[in-house]
mmCIF file of C-alpha atoms and ligand atoms in Angstrom:
data_model
loop_
_atom_site.group_PDB
_atom_site.id
_atom_site.type_symbol
_atom_site.label_atom_id
_atom_site.label_comp_id
_atom_site.label_asym_id
_atom_site.label_seq_id
_atom_site.Cartn_x
_atom_site.Cartn_y
_atom_site.Cartn_z
ATOM 1 C CA MET A 1 0.000 0.000 0.000
ATOM 2 C CA SER A 2 1.122 3.571 -0.610
ATOM 3 C CA GLU A 3 1.556 6.131 2.136
ATOM 4 C CA LYS A 4 -1.865 7.677 1.464
ATOM 5 C CA GLU A 5 -4.124 7.841 4.494
ATOM 6 C CA TYR A 6 -7.233 5.918 3.507
ATOM 7 C CA SER A 7 -10.425 5.895 5.526
ATOM 8 C CA PHE A 8 -11.401 3.097 7.908
ATOM 9 C CA GLN A 9 -13.961 1.848 5.398
ATOM 10 C CA THR A 10 -11.319 1.437 2.705
ATOM 11 C CA ARG A 11 -8.726 -0.039 5.049
ATOM 12 C CA LEU A 12 -11.124 -2.852 5.938
ATOM 13 C CA LEU A 13 -10.347 -4.166 2.457
ATOM 14 C CA HIS A 14 -7.059 -2.585 1.497
ATOM 15 C CA ASN A 15 -4.752 -3.425 4.384
ATOM 16 C CA SER A 16 -1.534 -5.409 4.858
ATOM 17 C CA HIS A 17 -3.383 -8.634 3.983
ATOM 18 C CA LYS A 18 -5.181 -7.450 0.865
ATOM 19 C CA VAL A 19 -3.429 -10.083 -1.250
ATOM 20 C CA ASP A 20 -1.266 -13.065 -0.412
ATOM 21 C CA PRO A 21 2.310 -12.051 -1.377
ATOM 22 C CA GLU A 22 3.170 -15.564 -2.637
ATOM 23 C CA THR A 23 0.216 -16.262 -4.888
ATOM 24 C CA GLY A 24 -1.743 -13.041 -5.201
ATOM 25 C CA ALA A 25 -4.773 -14.770 -3.660
ATOM 26 C CA VAL A 26 -7.342 -12.157 -2.602
ATOM 27 C CA SER A 27 -8.432 -14.182 0.411
ATOM 28 C CA VAL A 28 -5.986 -15.027 3.208
ATOM 29 C CA PRO A 29 -4.910 -18.676 2.820
ATOM 30 C CA ILE A 30 -5.807 -20.995 5.697
ATOM 31 C CA GLN A 31 -2.632 -22.566 7.054
ATOM 32 C CA HIS A 32 -3.560 -25.728 8.942
ATOM 33 C CA ALA A 33 -0.043 -26.816 9.870
ATOM 34 C CA SER A 34 0.542 -27.163 13.606
ATOM 35 C CA THR A 35 4.321 -27.358 13.193
ATOM 36 C CA PHE A 36 6.859 -25.871 10.785
ATOM 37 C CA HIS A 37 10.030 -27.437 9.365
ATOM 38 C CA GLN A 38 13.192 -25.596 10.392
ATOM 39 C CA PHE A 39 15.401 -25.386 7.306
ATOM 40 C CA ASP A 40 18.544 -24.569 9.191
ATOM 41 C CA PHE A 41 19.979 -26.253 12.296
ATOM 42 C CA ASP A 42 21.138 -22.983 13.804
ATOM 43 C CA THR A 43 18.587 -20.392 12.721
ATOM 44 C CA TYR A 44 14.897 -21.103 13.095
ATOM 45 C CA GLY A 45 12.234 -19.653 10.820
ATOM 46 C CA LYS A 46 9.536 -17.165 11.783
ATOM 47 C CA TYR A 47 7.019 -19.882 12.656
ATOM 48 C CA ASP A 48 7.691 -22.997 14.707
ATOM 49 C CA TYR A 49 4.469 -24.135 16.369
ATOM 50 C CA SER A 50 0.984 -22.789 15.668
ATOM 51 C CA ARG A 51 0.081 -21.977 19.267
ATOM 52 C CA SER A 52 2.985 -19.525 19.279
ATOM 53 C CA GLY A 53 2.357 -18.186 15.791
ATOM 54 C CA ASN A 54 0.335 -19.113 12.725
ATOM 55 C CA PRO A 55 0.157 -17.119 9.471
ATOM 56 C CA THR A 56 -3.650 -17.178 9.209
ATOM 57 C CA ARG A 57 -4.203 -16.103 12.799
ATOM 58 C CA GLU A 58 -1.420 -13.575 12.408
ATOM 59 C CA ALA A 59 -3.183 -12.018 9.404
ATOM 60 C CA LEU A 60 -6.246 -11.402 11.557
ATOM 61 C CA GLU A 61 -4.065 -10.104 14.387
ATOM 62 C CA ASN A 62 -2.333 -7.658 12.043
ATOM 63 C CA VAL A 63 -5.572 -6.431 10.526
ATOM 64 C CA ILE A 64 -7.306 -5.787 13.854
ATOM 65 C CA ALA A 65 -4.199 -3.985 15.138
ATOM 66 C CA GLU A 66 -4.246 -1.715 12.071
ATOM 67 C CA LEU A 67 -7.965 -1.050 12.401
ATOM 68 C CA GLU A 68 -7.884 -0.226 16.118
ATOM 69 C CA GLY A 69 -4.791 1.932 15.699
ATOM 70 C CA GLY A 70 -2.617 -0.411 17.770
ATOM 71 C CA THR A 71 0.767 -1.985 17.237
ATOM 72 C CA ARG A 72 -0.173 -5.610 17.960
ATOM 73 C CA GLY A 73 -3.326 -7.673 17.928
ATOM 74 C CA PHE A 74 -4.039 -11.060 19.464
ATOM 75 C CA ALA A 75 -6.752 -13.515 18.499
ATOM 76 C CA PHE A 76 -8.330 -15.837 21.053
ATOM 77 C CA ALA A 77 -10.777 -18.714 21.142
ATOM 78 C CA SER A 78 -13.538 -16.448 22.508
ATOM 79 C CA GLY A 79 -14.125 -12.973 23.860
ATOM 80 C CA MET A 80 -13.830 -14.413 27.376
ATOM 81 C CA ALA A 81 -10.495 -16.014 26.478
ATOM 82 C CA ALA A 82 -9.230 -12.605 25.316
ATOM 83 C CA ILE A 83 -10.546 -10.879 28.453
ATOM 84 C CA SER A 84 -9.294 -13.580 30.841
ATOM 85 C CA THR A 85 -5.853 -13.634 29.252
ATOM 86 C CA ALA A 86 -5.579 -9.847 29.448
ATOM 87 C CA LEU A 87 -6.628 -9.985 33.109
ATOM 88 C CA MET A 88 -3.683 -12.323 33.704
ATOM 89 C CA LEU A 89 -1.535 -9.198 33.381
ATOM 90 C CA LEU A 90 -2.602 -8.744 37.015
ATOM 91 C CA SER A 91 -0.815 -10.481 39.889
ATOM 92 C CA GLN A 92 -1.770 -11.641 43.348
ATOM 93 C CA GLY A 93 -2.307 -8.625 45.594
ATOM 94 C CA ASP A 94 -3.344 -6.329 42.729
ATOM 95 C CA HIS A 95 -6.640 -4.499 42.635
ATOM 96 C CA LEU A 96 -8.975 -3.971 39.687
ATOM 97 C CA LEU A 97 -11.616 -1.259 39.245
ATOM 98 C CA ILE A 98 -14.417 -2.378 36.986
ATOM 99 C CA SER A 99 -17.655 -1.004 35.471
ATOM 100 C CA ASP A 100 -20.592 -2.157 37.561
ATOM 101 C CA ASP A 101 -22.784 -3.355 34.725
ATOM 102 C CA VAL A 102 -20.042 -5.270 32.992
ATOM 103 C CA TYR A 103 -20.697 -8.314 30.751
ATOM 104 C CA GLY A 104 -21.936 -11.294 32.813
ATOM 105 C CA GLY A 105 -19.014 -13.540 31.868
ATOM 106 C CA THR A 106 -16.511 -10.855 32.883
ATOM 107 C CA PHE A 107 -18.370 -10.476 36.190
ATOM 108 C CA ARG A 108 -18.042 -14.246 36.722
ATOM 109 C CA MET A 109 -14.325 -14.235 35.885
ATOM 110 C CA VAL A 110 -13.585 -11.344 38.223
ATOM 111 C CA THR A 111 -15.725 -12.474 41.162
ATOM 112 C CA GLN A 112 -15.202 -16.230 41.021
ATOM 113 C CA VAL A 113 -11.764 -16.740 39.505
ATOM 114 C CA LEU A 114 -9.569 -13.670 40.050
ATOM 115 C CA GLU A 115 -10.900 -13.279 43.580
ATOM 116 C CA ARG A 116 -9.772 -16.848 44.377
ATOM 117 C CA MET A 117 -6.313 -15.994 43.052
ATOM 118 C CA GLY A 118 -5.948 -13.030 45.371
ATOM 119 C CA ILE A 119 -6.769 -10.337 42.827
ATOM 120 C CA ASP A 120 -9.197 -7.918 44.387
ATOM 121 C CA HIS A 121 -11.824 -5.827 42.623
ATOM 122 C CA THR A 122 -14.264 -2.992 43.184
ATOM 123 C CA PHE A 123 -17.323 -2.480 41.004
ATOM 124 C CA VAL A 124 -17.905 1.176 40.351
ATOM 125 C CA ASP A 125 -20.155 3.293 38.192
ATOM 126 C CA THR A 126 -17.436 4.312 35.730
ATOM 127 C CA SER A 127 -19.729 6.938 34.187
ATOM 128 C CA ASP A 128 -19.087 8.844 37.454
ATOM 129 C CA ILE A 129 -15.433 9.939 37.322
ATOM 130 C CA HIS A 130 -15.492 11.108 40.932
ATOM 131 C CA ALA A 131 -16.674 7.675 42.112
ATOM 132 C CA VAL A 132 -13.857 6.085 40.105
ATOM 133 C CA GLU A 133 -11.200 8.321 41.645
ATOM 134 C CA CYS A 134 -12.532 7.624 45.154
ATOM 135 C CA ALA A 135 -12.291 3.865 44.546
ATOM 136 C CA ILE A 136 -8.607 3.924 43.511
ATOM 137 C CA ARG A 137 -6.313 2.153 45.971
ATOM 138 C CA PRO A 138 -2.516 2.097 46.159
ATOM 139 C CA ASN A 139 -2.559 -1.389 44.573
ATOM 140 C CA THR A 140 -5.050 -0.568 41.770
ATOM 141 C CA LYS A 141 -3.446 -1.722 38.516
ATOM 142 C CA VAL A 142 -6.292 -1.692 36.003
ATOM 143 C CA ILE A 143 -9.480 0.252 35.326
ATOM 144 C CA TYR A 144 -11.717 -1.949 33.212
ATOM 145 C CA ILE A 145 -14.586 -0.338 31.324
ATOM 146 C CA GLU A 146 -17.284 -1.176 28.818
ATOM 147 C CA THR A 147 -18.818 1.740 26.997
ATOM 148 C CA PRO A 148 -21.606 1.689 26.183
ATOM 149 C CA SER A 149 -22.161 -0.945 28.837
ATOM 150 C CA ASN A 150 -24.143 -4.124 28.700
ATOM 151 C CA PRO A 151 -27.113 -4.191 28.917
ATOM 152 C CA LEU A 152 -27.938 -0.685 30.197
ATOM 153 C CA LEU A 153 -25.887 1.253 27.620
ATOM 154 C CA LYS A 154 -24.306 3.453 30.258
ATOM 155 C CA VAL A 155 -21.619 5.683 28.810
ATOM 156 C CA THR A 156 -18.171 6.096 30.324
ATOM 157 C CA ASN A 157 -15.999 8.977 29.183
ATOM 158 C CA ILE A 158 -12.900 7.167 27.903
ATOM 159 C CA ARG A 159 -10.660 10.269 27.803
ATOM 160 C CA GLU A 160 -11.548 11.150 31.403
ATOM 161 C CA ILE A 161 -10.852 7.623 32.649
ATOM 162 C CA VAL A 162 -7.561 7.485 30.734
ATOM 163 C CA GLY A 163 -6.510 10.855 32.176
ATOM 164 C CA LEU A 164 -7.222 9.657 35.699
ATOM 165 C CA ALA A 165 -5.587 6.269 35.136
ATOM 166 C CA LYS A 166 -2.417 7.800 33.729
ATOM 167 C CA ALA A 167 -2.128 10.150 36.715
ATOM 168 C CA TYR A 168 -2.130 7.105 39.020
ATOM 169 C CA HIS A 169 -0.021 4.843 36.724
ATOM 170 C CA ILE A 170 -2.973 2.527 36.139
ATOM 171 C CA LEU A 171 -3.752 0.719 32.882
ATOM 172 C CA THR A 172 -7.092 1.242 31.131
ATOM 173 C CA PHE A 173 -8.793 -1.762 29.511
ATOM 174 C CA VAL A 174 -11.791 -1.126 27.253
ATOM 175 C CA ASP A 175 -14.208 -3.820 26.105
ATOM 176 C CA ASN A 176 -15.117 -2.346 22.706
ATOM 177 C CA THR A 177 -17.483 -5.155 21.647
ATOM 178 C CA PHE A 178 -20.624 -3.004 21.461
ATOM 179 C CA LEU A 179 -19.279 -0.509 18.926
ATOM 180 C CA SER A 180 -16.329 -2.183 17.189
ATOM 181 C CA PRO A 181 -13.503 -0.087 15.702
ATOM 182 C CA ALA A 182 -15.908 1.069 13.001
ATOM 183 C CA LEU A 183 -17.589 3.365 15.546
ATOM 184 C CA GLN A 184 -15.103 3.786 18.414
ATOM 185 C CA ARG A 185 -11.322 3.403 18.706
ATOM 186 C CA PRO A 186 -10.290 3.550 22.389
ATOM 187 C CA LEU A 187 -6.530 3.260 21.738
ATOM 188 C CA GLU A 188 -6.712 6.585 19.887
ATOM 189 C CA LEU A 189 -8.259 8.054 23.051
ATOM 190 C CA GLY A 190 -5.366 6.762 25.174
ATOM 191 C CA ALA A 191 -6.590 3.362 26.384
ATOM 192 C CA ASP A 192 -3.963 0.641 26.858
ATOM 193 C CA VAL A 193 -5.811 -2.567 25.988
ATOM 194 C CA VAL A 194 -8.845 -2.947 23.727
ATOM 195 C CA LEU A 195 -10.832 -6.157 24.006
ATOM 196 C CA HIS A 196 -13.475 -7.666 21.769
ATOM 197 C CA SER A 197 -15.863 -10.477 21.602
ATOM 198 C CA ALA A 198 -15.379 -10.910 17.840
ATOM 199 C CA THR A 199 -18.334 -13.282 18.077
ATOM 200 C CA LYS A 200 -20.453 -10.133 17.862
ATOM 201 C CA PHE A 201 -20.146 -7.288 15.317
ATOM 202 C CA ILE A 202 -16.670 -8.112 14.026
ATOM 203 C CA GLY A 203 -17.580 -11.669 13.016
ATOM 204 C CA GLY A 204 -21.079 -10.409 12.418
ATOM 205 C CA HIS A 205 -22.888 -13.497 11.192
ATOM 206 C CA SER A 206 -23.603 -15.594 14.317
ATOM 207 C CA ASP A 207 -21.315 -18.297 12.961
ATOM 208 C CA VAL A 208 -18.063 -18.006 14.906
ATOM 209 C CA VAL A 209 -16.966 -17.605 18.540
ATOM 210 C CA ALA A 210 -13.800 -15.506 18.783
ATOM 211 C CA GLY A 211 -12.012 -12.871 20.832
ATOM 212 C CA LEU A 212 -9.482 -10.140 20.080
ATOM 213 C CA ALA A 213 -7.142 -7.934 22.072
ATOM 214 C CA VAL A 214 -5.158 -4.976 20.771
ATOM 215 C CA VAL A 215 -2.447 -2.900 22.412
ATOM 216 C CA LYS A 216 -0.275 0.019 21.412
ATOM 217 C CA ASP A 217 2.624 -0.102 23.863
ATOM 218 C CA ALA A 218 5.492 -2.399 22.836
ATOM 219 C CA GLU A 219 6.182 -3.727 26.320
ATOM 220 C CA LEU A 220 2.515 -4.469 26.956
ATOM 221 C CA ALA A 221 2.408 -6.225 23.574
ATOM 222 C CA GLU A 222 5.316 -8.378 24.659
ATOM 223 C CA GLN A 223 3.602 -9.295 27.936
ATOM 224 C CA LEU A 224 0.261 -10.093 26.298
ATOM 225 C CA GLY A 225 1.975 -12.126 23.576
ATOM 226 C CA PHE A 226 3.733 -14.106 26.289
ATOM 227 C CA LEU A 227 0.418 -14.736 28.068
ATOM 228 C CA GLN A 228 -1.358 -15.735 24.851
ATOM 229 C CA ASN A 229 1.274 -18.380 24.237
ATOM 230 C CA ALA A 230 1.522 -19.422 27.891
ATOM 231 C CA PHE A 231 -2.215 -19.811 28.460
ATOM 232 C CA GLY A 232 -2.796 -21.045 24.927
ATOM 233 C CA SER A 233 -6.427 -20.101 24.294
ATOM 234 C CA ILE A 234 -5.692 -19.122 20.697
ATOM 235 C CA LEU A 235 -8.176 -18.809 17.854
ATOM 236 C CA GLY A 236 -8.141 -21.666 15.351
ATOM 237 C CA VAL A 237 -7.325 -21.026 11.706
ATOM 238 C CA GLN A 238 -10.772 -21.671 10.201
ATOM 239 C CA ASP A 239 -12.294 -19.311 12.732
ATOM 240 C CA SER A 240 -9.568 -16.725 12.113
ATOM 241 C CA TRP A 241 -10.527 -16.814 8.447
ATOM 242 C CA LEU A 242 -14.241 -16.398 9.242
ATOM 243 C CA VAL A 243 -13.463 -13.353 11.370
ATOM 244 C CA LEU A 244 -11.291 -11.906 8.575
ATOM 245 C CA ARG A 245 -14.181 -12.367 6.172
ATOM 246 C CA GLY A 246 -16.647 -10.779 8.574
ATOM 247 C CA LEU A 247 -14.358 -7.778 9.014
ATOM 248 C CA LYS A 248 -14.545 -6.852 5.342
ATOM 249 C CA THR A 249 -18.195 -5.797 5.658
ATOM 250 C CA LEU A 250 -17.947 -4.363 9.179
ATOM 251 C CA GLN A 251 -18.431 -0.744 8.166
ATOM 252 C CA VAL A 252 -21.527 -1.232 6.018
ATOM 253 C CA ARG A 253 -23.104 -3.553 8.585
ATOM 254 C CA MET A 254 -22.442 -1.225 11.526
ATOM 255 C CA LYS A 255 -23.630 1.838 9.639
ATOM 256 C CA GLN A 256 -26.873 0.257 8.506
ATOM 257 C CA SER A 257 -27.625 -1.418 11.842
ATOM 258 C CA ALA A 258 -26.894 1.746 13.810
ATOM 259 C CA GLU A 259 -29.171 3.828 11.556
ATOM 260 C CA SER A 260 -31.935 1.278 12.012
ATOM 261 C CA ALA A 261 -31.330 1.125 15.777
ATOM 262 C CA GLN A 262 -31.831 4.896 15.964
ATOM 263 C CA ILE A 263 -35.154 4.595 14.104
ATOM 264 C CA VAL A 264 -36.296 1.713 16.322
ATOM 265 C CA ALA A 265 -35.177 3.514 19.504
ATOM 266 C CA ASP A 266 -37.133 6.636 18.509
ATOM 267 C CA TYR A 267 -40.167 4.480 17.819
ATOM 268 C CA LEU A 268 -39.994 2.571 21.129
ATOM 269 C CA ASP A 269 -39.348 5.779 23.032
ATOM 270 C CA GLN A 270 -42.703 7.247 22.042
ATOM 271 C CA HIS A 271 -44.688 4.016 22.539
ATOM 272 C CA SER A 272 -47.103 3.972 25.473
ATOM 273 C CA ALA A 273 -46.336 0.319 26.336
ATOM 274 C CA VAL A 274 -42.618 1.023 26.666
ATOM 275 C CA GLU A 275 -41.455 2.357 30.024
ATOM 276 C CA LYS A 276 -37.889 3.325 29.258
ATOM 277 C CA VAL A 277 -35.445 3.091 26.370
ATOM 278 C CA TYR A 278 -31.709 2.880 26.953
ATOM 279 C CA TYR A 279 -29.858 4.040 23.840
ATOM 280 C CA PRO A 280 -26.956 6.516 23.626
ATOM 281 C CA GLY A 281 -28.329 7.823 20.319
ATOM 282 C CA LEU A 282 -31.301 9.396 22.140
ATOM 283 C CA SER A 283 -30.506 13.023 22.964
ATOM 284 C CA LYS A 284 -32.019 12.631 26.448
ATOM 285 C CA HIS A 285 -29.589 9.794 27.302
ATOM 286 C CA PRO A 286 -27.445 11.117 30.190
ATOM 287 C CA GLY A 287 -24.263 10.071 28.385
ATOM 288 C CA TYR A 288 -25.264 11.492 24.996
ATOM 289 C CA GLU A 289 -22.617 14.233 24.891
ATOM 290 C CA ALA A 290 -19.778 12.075 26.192
ATOM 291 C CA HIS A 291 -20.740 9.266 23.852
ATOM 292 C CA HIS A 292 -20.817 11.385 20.736
ATOM 293 C CA ALA A 293 -17.454 12.938 21.622
ATOM 294 C CA GLN A 294 -15.841 9.491 21.463
ATOM 295 C CA ALA A 295 -17.978 7.414 19.094
ATOM 296 C CA ASP A 296 -19.390 7.938 15.621
ATOM 297 C CA SER A 297 -23.005 6.959 16.352
ATOM 298 C CA GLY A 298 -25.275 5.424 18.959
ATOM 299 C CA GLY A 299 -24.458 1.917 17.772
ATOM 300 C CA ALA A 300 -26.766 -0.980 17.015
ATOM 301 C CA VAL A 301 -27.744 -2.160 20.492
ATOM 302 C CA LEU A 302 -30.501 -0.776 22.678
ATOM 303 C CA SER A 303 -32.413 -1.945 25.718
ATOM 304 C CA PHE A 304 -35.923 -1.171 26.885
ATOM 305 C CA THR A 305 -38.294 -2.024 29.674
ATOM 306 C CA LEU A 306 -41.936 -2.978 29.491
ATOM 307 C CA LYS A 307 -44.381 -2.961 32.400
ATOM 308 C CA ASP A 308 -43.366 -6.249 33.985
ATOM 309 C CA GLU A 309 -42.166 -9.771 33.307
ATOM 310 C CA GLU A 310 -45.579 -10.807 31.981
ATOM 311 C CA ALA A 311 -45.535 -7.970 29.446
ATOM 312 C CA VAL A 312 -42.063 -9.076 28.360
ATOM 313 C CA ARG A 313 -43.249 -12.671 28.046
ATOM 314 C CA GLN A 314 -46.161 -11.647 25.823
ATOM 315 C CA PHE A 315 -44.000 -9.407 23.653
ATOM 316 C CA VAL A 316 -41.367 -12.086 23.126
ATOM 317 C CA SER A 317 -43.941 -14.710 22.211
ATOM 318 C CA LYS A 318 -45.568 -12.380 19.670
ATOM 319 C CA VAL A 319 -42.644 -10.856 17.803
ATOM 320 C CA GLU A 320 -41.632 -12.609 14.598
ATOM 321 C CA ILE A 321 -38.476 -11.032 13.185
ATOM 322 C CA PRO A 322 -35.713 -11.057 15.826
ATOM 323 C CA VAL A 323 -34.331 -14.336 17.011
ATOM 324 C CA PHE A 324 -34.782 -14.677 20.758
ATOM 325 C CA SER A 325 -31.369 -15.640 22.024
ATOM 326 C CA VAL A 326 -28.201 -14.579 23.745
ATOM 327 C CA SER A 327 -25.542 -12.736 21.754
ATOM 328 C CA LEU A 328 -25.702 -9.618 19.608
ATOM 329 C CA GLY A 329 -23.996 -7.943 16.709
ATOM 330 C CA ALA A 330 -25.269 -10.116 13.895
ATOM 331 C CA VAL A 331 -26.854 -9.677 10.483
ATOM 332 C CA GLU A 332 -30.148 -10.820 12.014
ATOM 333 C CA SER A 333 -31.737 -8.835 14.845
ATOM 334 C CA ILE A 334 -31.369 -10.525 18.212
ATOM 335 C CA LEU A 335 -33.712 -9.981 21.121
ATOM 336 C CA SER A 336 -32.486 -11.137 24.479
ATOM 337 C CA TYR A 337 -33.616 -11.226 28.065
ATOM 338 C CA PRO A 338 -30.580 -10.277 30.182
ATOM 339 C CA ALA A 339 -32.097 -11.388 33.510
ATOM 340 C CA LYS A 340 -32.259 -14.991 32.366
ATOM 341 C CA MET A 341 -29.601 -14.985 29.620
ATOM 342 C CA SER A 342 -26.413 -12.876 29.601
ATOM 343 C CA HIS A 343 -26.729 -11.919 33.276
ATOM 344 C CA ALA A 344 -28.044 -15.178 34.672
ATOM 345 C CA ALA A 345 -24.623 -15.631 36.303
ATOM 346 C CA MET A 346 -25.225 -12.500 38.376
ATOM 347 C CA PRO A 347 -27.132 -12.990 41.657
ATOM 348 C CA ARG A 348 -30.640 -11.486 41.504
ATOM 349 C CA GLU A 349 -29.847 -8.884 44.145
ATOM 350 C CA GLU A 350 -26.738 -7.683 42.273
ATOM 351 C CA ARG A 351 -28.690 -7.626 39.036
ATOM 352 C CA GLU A 352 -31.560 -5.545 40.334
ATOM 353 C CA LYS A 353 -29.209 -3.168 42.100
ATOM 354 C CA ARG A 354 -27.755 -2.481 38.651
ATOM 355 C CA GLY A 355 -31.170 -1.968 37.026
ATOM 356 C CA ILE A 356 -31.164 -5.273 35.140
ATOM 357 C CA THR A 357 -34.729 -6.053 36.080
ATOM 358 C CA ASP A 358 -37.162 -8.753 34.982
ATOM 359 C CA SER A 359 -38.857 -6.277 32.632
ATOM 360 C CA LEU A 360 -35.719 -5.418 30.641
ATOM 361 C CA LEU A 361 -35.138 -6.580 27.065
ATOM 362 C CA ARG A 362 -32.052 -5.974 24.934
ATOM 363 C CA LEU A 363 -32.260 -5.634 21.176
ATOM 364 C CA SER A 364 -29.351 -5.901 18.775
ATOM 365 C CA VAL A 365 -30.557 -4.473 15.490
ATOM 366 C CA GLY A 366 -29.556 -6.405 12.381
ATOM 367 C CA LEU A 367 -29.886 -5.711 8.684
ATOM 368 C CA GLU A 368 -33.629 -6.145 8.278
ATOM 369 C CA SER A 369 -35.647 -3.155 7.125
ATOM 370 C CA PRO A 370 -36.298 -0.968 10.191
ATOM 371 C CA GLU A 371 -39.849 -0.404 8.931
ATOM 372 C CA ASP A 372 -40.447 -4.159 9.096
ATOM 373 C CA LEU A 373 -39.021 -4.340 12.604
ATOM 374 C CA ILE A 374 -41.377 -1.558 13.680
ATOM 375 C CA LYS A 375 -44.325 -3.269 11.972
ATOM 376 C CA ASP A 376 -43.473 -6.431 13.896
ATOM 377 C CA PHE A 377 -43.073 -4.611 17.220
ATOM 378 C CA GLU A 378 -46.245 -2.596 16.672
ATOM 379 C CA ALA A 379 -48.229 -5.810 16.396
ATOM 380 C CA ALA A 380 -46.526 -7.336 19.436
ATOM 381 C CA LEU A 381 -46.997 -4.243 21.622
ATOM 382 C CA VAL A 382 -50.670 -3.491 20.943
ATOM 383 C CA GLU A 383 -52.109 -5.357 23.938
ATOM 384 C CA ARG A 384 -53.847 -2.658 25.957
ATOM 385 C CA SER A 385 -52.957 -4.505 29.136
ATOM 386 C CA LEU A 386 -49.306 -3.717 28.437
ATOM 387 C CA GLU A 387 -49.817 0.029 28.506
ATOM 388 C CA VAL A 388 -48.168 1.860 31.343
ATOM 389 C CA PRO A 389 -48.525 5.480 32.384
ATOM 390 C CA LYS A 390 -45.529 7.567 31.270
HETATM 391 C C1 PLP B 401 -20.258 -11.559 24.313
HETATM 392 C C2 PLP B 401 -19.452 -10.588 25.066
HETATM 393 C C3 PLP B 401 -18.274 -10.971 25.717
HETATM 394 C C4 PLP B 401 -17.790 -12.400 25.738
HETATM 395 O O1 PLP B 401 -17.419 -12.866 24.479
HETATM 396 P P1 PLP B 401 -17.500 -14.407 24.020
HETATM 397 O O2 PLP B 401 -17.044 -14.369 22.620
HETATM 398 O O3 PLP B 401 -18.932 -14.832 24.188
HETATM 399 O O4 PLP B 401 -16.621 -15.175 24.937
HETATM 400 C C5 PLP B 401 -17.552 -9.990 26.359
HETATM 401 N N1 PLP B 401 -17.963 -8.715 26.401
HETATM 402 C C6 PLP B 401 -19.100 -8.310 25.818
HETATM 403 C C7 PLP B 401 -19.510 -6.880 25.896
HETATM 404 C C8 PLP B 401 -19.883 -9.228 25.130
HETATM 405 O O5 PLP B 401 -21.026 -8.825 24.552
#
């Protein structure tokens, strides 16, 4: 590639792995070999064993690093494998500050695994910078945020957190799953580690489970590379290829889904059967300003509450278009019920304290026509018994 600065959209296709240098193939070849012949007794080649390095996985790792504005990327067997491996940068006696409505699997890892290993944590509302500063301890090593968060779409100001973290020599980790680098690039805002469940928007087609991590700092890259090899939860080559393929259409998918999500959010917001809509694209969202200063749009995920669990039950049984399942970030719209799905691992009391009630639904908007989604929802929401006073 020339030195010209192309846009993100173009770089999804025209990056360091646009063509295979050996054959000119326009799709990255899948290298299945687990081990590599060493041609010289004294000097070993670039690859030796595929856990430590594999050309197909490496292509994905290079591309995600370029797209997030990092120096090195790492591909893992799942988002949780990426997150867990990055958390292994912590040692016994360290303390972690973490967003209080973090992904359920991350909550489980922090409370039931790290805790047992002597790594302490404090959950904090990271949208409140003062609360974050008050929770810092002398042994705090990482501030871990998700913005917008799951499932309540709370917005954390990345620049503010990074500023605070740097002042205290703390690393900032950002789970960027909900927006993907197409809409938000935390490394450019000063974050140290960006994490992804590539199972979601990056893969994009509900057909692969994968995780990614990206860093900018060379020493941190070294440490994370060591941990990836030591722990070994790498992404397989077929799955690396699927993620590479998904990436090519990331921009058009995100753009379309986010536009539709805005239309659907506006619709739900004015509906008498809907109590509350959580979506950072709504101007009344408390994090609207902060969000739009760090991201390109409200994204494709929103949550909303109906009157009660019974209303939710009726709605879910009536709607036709979205699949009712866990996960998000796919070509098809996905409706999920956090209380019994993504956040089932969280004790009821903890859940409700965070606002993840039994009347909350999360919607990941796919590529269907937004008018059809609204038509579907309109029919599912008509029950007069579902109406609640505003
Ligand atoms: C799904 C998800 C994860 C976990 O990723 P897996 O690929 O399922 O392991 C982590 N963070 C967020 C925000 C997610 O949505």
